[in-house]
Short mmCIF file of C-alpha atoms (C1' of nucleotides) in Angstrom, two decimals:
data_model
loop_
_atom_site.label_atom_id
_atom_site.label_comp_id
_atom_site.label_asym_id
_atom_site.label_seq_id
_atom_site.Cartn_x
_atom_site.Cartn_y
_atom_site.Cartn_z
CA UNK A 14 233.58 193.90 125.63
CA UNK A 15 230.86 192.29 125.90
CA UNK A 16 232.07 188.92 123.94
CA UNK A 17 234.55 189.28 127.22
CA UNK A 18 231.91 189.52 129.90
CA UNK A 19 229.09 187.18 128.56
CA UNK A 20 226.38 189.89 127.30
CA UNK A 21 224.76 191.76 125.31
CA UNK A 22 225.98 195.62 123.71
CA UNK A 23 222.37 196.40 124.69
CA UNK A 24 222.65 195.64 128.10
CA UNK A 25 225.97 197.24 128.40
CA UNK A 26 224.66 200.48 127.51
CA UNK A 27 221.46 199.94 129.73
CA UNK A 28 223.31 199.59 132.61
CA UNK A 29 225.46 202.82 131.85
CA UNK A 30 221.84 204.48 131.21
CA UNK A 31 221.00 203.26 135.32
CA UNK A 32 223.99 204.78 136.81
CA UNK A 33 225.58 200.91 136.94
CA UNK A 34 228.37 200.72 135.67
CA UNK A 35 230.13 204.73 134.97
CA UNK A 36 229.35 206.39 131.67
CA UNK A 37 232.16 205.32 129.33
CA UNK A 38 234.82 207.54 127.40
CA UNK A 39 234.16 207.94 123.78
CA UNK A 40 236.93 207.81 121.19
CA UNK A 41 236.94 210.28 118.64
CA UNK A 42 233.60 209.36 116.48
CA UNK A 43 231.09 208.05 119.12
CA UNK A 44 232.26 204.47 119.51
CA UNK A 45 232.62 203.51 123.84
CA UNK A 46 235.70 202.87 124.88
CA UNK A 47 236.96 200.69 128.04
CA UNK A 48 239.91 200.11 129.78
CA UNK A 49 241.00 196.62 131.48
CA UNK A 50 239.59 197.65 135.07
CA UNK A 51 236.37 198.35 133.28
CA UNK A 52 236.09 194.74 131.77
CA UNK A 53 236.64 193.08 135.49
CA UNK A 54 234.27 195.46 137.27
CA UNK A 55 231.21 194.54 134.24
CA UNK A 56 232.40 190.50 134.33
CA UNK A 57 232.12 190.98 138.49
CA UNK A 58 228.39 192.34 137.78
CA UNK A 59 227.12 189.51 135.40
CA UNK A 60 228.52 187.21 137.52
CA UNK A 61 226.94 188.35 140.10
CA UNK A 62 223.83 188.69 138.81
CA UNK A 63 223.67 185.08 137.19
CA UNK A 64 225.28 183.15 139.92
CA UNK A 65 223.11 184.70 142.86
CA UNK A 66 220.12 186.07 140.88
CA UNK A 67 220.75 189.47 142.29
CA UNK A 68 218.12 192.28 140.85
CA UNK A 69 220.05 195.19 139.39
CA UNK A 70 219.03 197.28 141.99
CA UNK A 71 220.64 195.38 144.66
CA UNK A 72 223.45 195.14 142.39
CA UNK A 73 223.67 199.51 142.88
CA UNK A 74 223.64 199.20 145.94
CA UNK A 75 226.26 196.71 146.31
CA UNK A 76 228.63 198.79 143.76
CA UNK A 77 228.06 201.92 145.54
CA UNK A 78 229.19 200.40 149.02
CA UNK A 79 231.82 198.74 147.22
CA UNK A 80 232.63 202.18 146.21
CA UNK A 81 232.08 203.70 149.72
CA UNK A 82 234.92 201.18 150.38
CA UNK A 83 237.24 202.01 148.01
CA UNK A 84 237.22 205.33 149.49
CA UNK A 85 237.84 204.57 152.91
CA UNK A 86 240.88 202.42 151.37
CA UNK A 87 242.29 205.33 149.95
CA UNK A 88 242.22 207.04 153.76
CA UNK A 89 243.42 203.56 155.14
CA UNK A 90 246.39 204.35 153.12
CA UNK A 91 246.47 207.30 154.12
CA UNK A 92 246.16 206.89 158.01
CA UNK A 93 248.74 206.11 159.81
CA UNK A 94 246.60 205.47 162.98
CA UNK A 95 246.25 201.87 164.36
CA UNK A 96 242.81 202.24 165.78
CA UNK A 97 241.39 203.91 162.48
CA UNK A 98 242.99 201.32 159.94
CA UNK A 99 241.50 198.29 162.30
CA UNK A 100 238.17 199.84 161.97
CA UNK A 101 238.45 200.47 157.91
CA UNK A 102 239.25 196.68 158.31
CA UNK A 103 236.82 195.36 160.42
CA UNK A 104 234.11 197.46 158.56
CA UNK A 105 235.62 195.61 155.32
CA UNK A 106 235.37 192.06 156.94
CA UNK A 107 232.04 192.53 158.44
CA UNK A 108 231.06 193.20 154.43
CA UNK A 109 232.61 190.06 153.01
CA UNK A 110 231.19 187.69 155.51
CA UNK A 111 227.77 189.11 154.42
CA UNK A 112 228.88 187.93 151.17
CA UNK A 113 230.86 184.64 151.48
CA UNK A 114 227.33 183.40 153.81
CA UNK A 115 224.92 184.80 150.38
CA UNK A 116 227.26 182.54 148.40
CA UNK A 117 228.16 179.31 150.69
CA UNK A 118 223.73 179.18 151.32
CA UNK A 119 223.48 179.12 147.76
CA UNK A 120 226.11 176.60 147.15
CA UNK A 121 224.53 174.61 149.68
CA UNK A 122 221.45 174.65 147.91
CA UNK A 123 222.50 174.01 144.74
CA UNK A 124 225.06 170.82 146.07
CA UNK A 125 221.29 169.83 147.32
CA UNK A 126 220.10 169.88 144.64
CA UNK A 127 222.94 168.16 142.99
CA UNK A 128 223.19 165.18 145.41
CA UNK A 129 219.16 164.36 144.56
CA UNK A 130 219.84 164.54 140.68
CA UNK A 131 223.03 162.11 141.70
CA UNK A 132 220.94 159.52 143.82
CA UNK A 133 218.27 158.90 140.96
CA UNK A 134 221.26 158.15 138.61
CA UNK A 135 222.35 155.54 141.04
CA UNK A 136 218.80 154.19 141.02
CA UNK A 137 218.37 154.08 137.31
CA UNK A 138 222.11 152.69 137.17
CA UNK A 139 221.45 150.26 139.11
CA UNK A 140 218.15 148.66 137.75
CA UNK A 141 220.47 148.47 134.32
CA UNK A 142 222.73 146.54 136.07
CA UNK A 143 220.23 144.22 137.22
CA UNK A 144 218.74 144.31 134.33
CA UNK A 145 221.60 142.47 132.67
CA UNK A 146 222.42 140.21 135.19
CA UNK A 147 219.19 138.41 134.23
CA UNK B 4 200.31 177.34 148.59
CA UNK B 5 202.52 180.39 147.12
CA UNK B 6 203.96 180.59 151.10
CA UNK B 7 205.04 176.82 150.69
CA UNK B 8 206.97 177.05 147.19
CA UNK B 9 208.31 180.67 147.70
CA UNK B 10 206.65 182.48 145.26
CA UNK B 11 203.07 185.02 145.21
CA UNK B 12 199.52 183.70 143.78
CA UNK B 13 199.93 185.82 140.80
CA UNK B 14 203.19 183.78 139.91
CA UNK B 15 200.86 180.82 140.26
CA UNK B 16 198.23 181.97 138.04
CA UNK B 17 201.02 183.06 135.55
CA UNK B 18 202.25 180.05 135.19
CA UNK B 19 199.03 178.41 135.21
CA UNK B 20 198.12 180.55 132.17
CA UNK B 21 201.36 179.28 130.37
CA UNK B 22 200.86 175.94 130.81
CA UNK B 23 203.73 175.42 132.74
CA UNK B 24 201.52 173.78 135.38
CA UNK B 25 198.08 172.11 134.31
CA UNK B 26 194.81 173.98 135.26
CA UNK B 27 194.11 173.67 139.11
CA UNK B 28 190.80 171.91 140.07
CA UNK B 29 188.58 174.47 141.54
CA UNK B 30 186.48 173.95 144.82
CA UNK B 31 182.73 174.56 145.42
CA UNK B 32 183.69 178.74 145.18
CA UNK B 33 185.86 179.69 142.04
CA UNK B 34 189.22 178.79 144.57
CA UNK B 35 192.17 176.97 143.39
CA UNK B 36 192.56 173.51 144.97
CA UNK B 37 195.75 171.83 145.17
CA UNK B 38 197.26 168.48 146.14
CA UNK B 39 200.30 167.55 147.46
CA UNK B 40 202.19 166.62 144.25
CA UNK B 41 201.06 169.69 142.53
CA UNK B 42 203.27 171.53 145.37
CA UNK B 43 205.91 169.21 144.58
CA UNK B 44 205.74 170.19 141.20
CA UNK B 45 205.52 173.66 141.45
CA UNK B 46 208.18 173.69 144.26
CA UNK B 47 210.68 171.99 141.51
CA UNK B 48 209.98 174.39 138.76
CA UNK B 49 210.38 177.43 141.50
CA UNK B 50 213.78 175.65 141.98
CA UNK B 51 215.14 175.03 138.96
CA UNK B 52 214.11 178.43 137.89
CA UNK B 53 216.12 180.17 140.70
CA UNK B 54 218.81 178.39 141.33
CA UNK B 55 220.11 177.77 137.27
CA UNK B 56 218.04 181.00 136.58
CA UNK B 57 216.07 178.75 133.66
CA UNK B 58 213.98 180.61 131.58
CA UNK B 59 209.88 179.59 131.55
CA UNK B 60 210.15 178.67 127.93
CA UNK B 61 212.81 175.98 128.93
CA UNK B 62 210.43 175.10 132.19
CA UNK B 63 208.34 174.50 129.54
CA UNK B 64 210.44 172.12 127.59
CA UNK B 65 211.42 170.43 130.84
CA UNK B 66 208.12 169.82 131.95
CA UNK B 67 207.28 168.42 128.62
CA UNK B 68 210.04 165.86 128.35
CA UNK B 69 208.97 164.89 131.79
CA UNK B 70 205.63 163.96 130.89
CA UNK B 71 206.89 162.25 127.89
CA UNK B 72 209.26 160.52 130.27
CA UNK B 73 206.38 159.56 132.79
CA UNK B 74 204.49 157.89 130.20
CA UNK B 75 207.46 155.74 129.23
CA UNK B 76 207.15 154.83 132.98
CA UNK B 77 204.27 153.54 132.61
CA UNK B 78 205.15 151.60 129.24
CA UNK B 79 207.83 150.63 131.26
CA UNK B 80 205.95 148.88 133.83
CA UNK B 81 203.84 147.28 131.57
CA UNK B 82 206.11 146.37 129.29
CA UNK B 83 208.14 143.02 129.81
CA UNK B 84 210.27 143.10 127.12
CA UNK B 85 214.31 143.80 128.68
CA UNK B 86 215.42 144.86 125.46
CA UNK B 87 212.89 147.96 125.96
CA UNK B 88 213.21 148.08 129.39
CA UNK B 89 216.93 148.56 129.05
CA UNK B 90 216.13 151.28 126.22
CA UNK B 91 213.89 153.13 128.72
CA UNK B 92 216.32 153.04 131.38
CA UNK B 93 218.73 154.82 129.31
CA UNK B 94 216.86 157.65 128.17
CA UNK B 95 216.26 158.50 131.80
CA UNK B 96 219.99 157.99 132.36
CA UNK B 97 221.07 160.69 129.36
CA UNK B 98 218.15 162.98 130.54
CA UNK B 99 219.34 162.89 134.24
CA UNK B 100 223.36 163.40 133.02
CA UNK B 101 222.28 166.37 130.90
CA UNK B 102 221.04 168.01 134.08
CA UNK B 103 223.51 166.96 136.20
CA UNK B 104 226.25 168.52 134.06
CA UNK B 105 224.39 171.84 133.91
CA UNK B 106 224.01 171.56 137.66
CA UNK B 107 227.40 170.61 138.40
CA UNK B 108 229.19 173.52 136.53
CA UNK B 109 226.82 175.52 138.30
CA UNK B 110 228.17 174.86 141.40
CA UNK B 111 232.08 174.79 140.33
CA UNK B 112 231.02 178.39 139.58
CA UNK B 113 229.52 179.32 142.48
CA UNK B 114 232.52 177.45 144.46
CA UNK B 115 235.11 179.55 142.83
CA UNK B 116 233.60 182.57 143.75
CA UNK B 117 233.34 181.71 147.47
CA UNK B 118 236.73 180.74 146.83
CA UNK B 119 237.74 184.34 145.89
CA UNK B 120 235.73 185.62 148.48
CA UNK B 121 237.79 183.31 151.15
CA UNK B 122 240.86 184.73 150.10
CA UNK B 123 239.99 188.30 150.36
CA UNK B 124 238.59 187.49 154.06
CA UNK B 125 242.21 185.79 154.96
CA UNK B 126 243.66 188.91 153.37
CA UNK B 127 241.73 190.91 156.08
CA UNK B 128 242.38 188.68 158.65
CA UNK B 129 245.76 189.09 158.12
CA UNK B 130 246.32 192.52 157.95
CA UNK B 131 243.81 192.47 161.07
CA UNK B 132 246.21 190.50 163.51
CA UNK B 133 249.42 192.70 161.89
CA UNK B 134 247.70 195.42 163.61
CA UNK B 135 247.31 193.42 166.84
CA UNK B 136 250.68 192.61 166.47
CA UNK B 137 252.49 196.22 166.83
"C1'" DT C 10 179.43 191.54 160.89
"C1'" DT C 11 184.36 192.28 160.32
"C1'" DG C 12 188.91 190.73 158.14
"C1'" DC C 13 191.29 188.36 155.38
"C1'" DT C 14 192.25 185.87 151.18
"C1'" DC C 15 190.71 184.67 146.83
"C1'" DC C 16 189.11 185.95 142.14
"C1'" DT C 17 189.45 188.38 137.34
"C1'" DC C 18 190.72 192.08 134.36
"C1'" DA C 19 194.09 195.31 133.06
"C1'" DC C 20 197.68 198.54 133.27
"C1'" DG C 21 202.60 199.07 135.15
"C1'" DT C 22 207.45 197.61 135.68
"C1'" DC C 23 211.97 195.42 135.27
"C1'" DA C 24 215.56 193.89 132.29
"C1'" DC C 25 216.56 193.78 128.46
"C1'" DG C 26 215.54 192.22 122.76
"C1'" DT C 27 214.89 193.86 118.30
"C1'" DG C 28 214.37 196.26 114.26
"C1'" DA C 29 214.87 201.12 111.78
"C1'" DG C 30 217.89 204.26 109.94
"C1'" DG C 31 222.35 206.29 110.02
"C1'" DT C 32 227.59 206.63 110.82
"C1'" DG C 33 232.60 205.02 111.44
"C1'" DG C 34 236.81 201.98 111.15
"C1'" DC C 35 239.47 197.95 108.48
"C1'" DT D 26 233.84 200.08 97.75
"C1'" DT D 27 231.96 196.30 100.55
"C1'" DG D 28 231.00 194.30 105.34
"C1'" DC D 29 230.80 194.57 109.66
"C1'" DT D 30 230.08 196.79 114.09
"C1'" DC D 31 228.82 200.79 116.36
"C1'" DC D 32 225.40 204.46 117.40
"C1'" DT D 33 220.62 206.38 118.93
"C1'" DC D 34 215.74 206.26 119.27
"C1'" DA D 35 211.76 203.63 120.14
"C1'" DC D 36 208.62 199.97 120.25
"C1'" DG D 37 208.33 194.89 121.74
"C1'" DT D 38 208.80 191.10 125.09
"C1'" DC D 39 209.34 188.26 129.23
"C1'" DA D 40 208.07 187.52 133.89
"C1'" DC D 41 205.76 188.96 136.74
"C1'" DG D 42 203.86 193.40 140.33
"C1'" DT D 43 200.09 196.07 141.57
"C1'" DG D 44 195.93 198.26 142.20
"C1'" DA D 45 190.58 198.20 141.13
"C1'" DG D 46 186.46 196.19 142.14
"C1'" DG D 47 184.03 192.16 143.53
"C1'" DT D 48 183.15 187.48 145.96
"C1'" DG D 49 183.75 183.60 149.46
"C1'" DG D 50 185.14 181.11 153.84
"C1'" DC D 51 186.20 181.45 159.24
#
DNA sequence: TTGCTCCTCACGTCACGTGAGGTGGC
DNA sequence: TTGCTCCTCACGTCACGTGAGGTGGC
């Protein structure tokens, strides 16, 4: 598992320790055991952490709302009232945009950073060129 | 100086102690002077580090190769010689395409995940205007 | 003179890394 | 049986945070 999500067995079991990620089943001896849906939600987390350079605090708190979500999901399926299922949705969207504008700044940033690294390249390129027009 | 590169004195000093950045001059007073390219420099470092989540050991070896790269500079501009010119030129070029692979899957990363983000938020949407539909 | 920032230790904290010593599955 | 991975402490490390107590510029 943790070939599969890009860490450590260490850190696995440290973020079990904080509350993370759920305490896993053991098999019979002592060995942890996950399932599939256990894999996505740790490979979400790492990602999560190395692409935005969240702290695992902020990561708890993100899981926890995400679970506070999956709950009202469970009454959204459950509802069959208009005005309550728009508001489970709207709470849902209102969530993701907070998200998707962490993640397109950061791009941004980073395509920034990309274009500067690109324009010295030209500039080096293109003394080489000149260099062996001469 | 910590307000303009995003990061607190102690970082400074931290770093200072490292070696990542030299020694800053002090003023008349034990204070810590800085010039403008030392707040380049710093600035850089504070954005490498957060935005490809570098280590300060590999800072380090950045730094390093860009001081040995600065003196070739100055060989460079004394030198005459195209054939070492042209040599010169090229190690820059193969130091600036290292980092601008590393930089570039970077940000096909981060893209994806907006990506998947986006296509939750159309989910949403979509199930929004059902609703408004009925 | 009062406030604020700077300074240097030095201990604390976050997010793990790394043995030490022991157990379990192919 | 041999090798490998897993397990639990528990101390170590990296990258700073955070007072404690003192000094310097507006």
């Amino acid at each position: 598992v943790a070939e599969l999500t890009g860490t450590t067995p260490r850190t696995i079991r440290y973020y079990e320790e904080l509350g993370l990620i759920g305490s896993a089943e053991r098999r019979q001896g002592k060995h942890r055991s996950y399932r599939e849906a256990d894999v996505q939600r740790l490979a979400e987390i790492v990602r999560l952490r190395d692409l935005l350079g969240l702290s695992l605090e902020q990561l708890s708190q993100l899981v926890e709302a995400e679970a506070a979500r999956a709950e009202l999901r469970r009454e959204y399926h459950a509802s069959e009232e208009p005005a309550q299922r728009r508001q489970i949705l709207e709470q849902a969207l209102g969530h993701i945009d907070t998200q998707l504008e962490l993640v397109h700044s950061r791009r941004e940033e980073i395509k920034q950073l990309e274009r500067e690294l690109s324009d010295r390249r030209d500039l080096v390129t293109r003394r080489l060129s000149e260099l062996g027009r001469r």
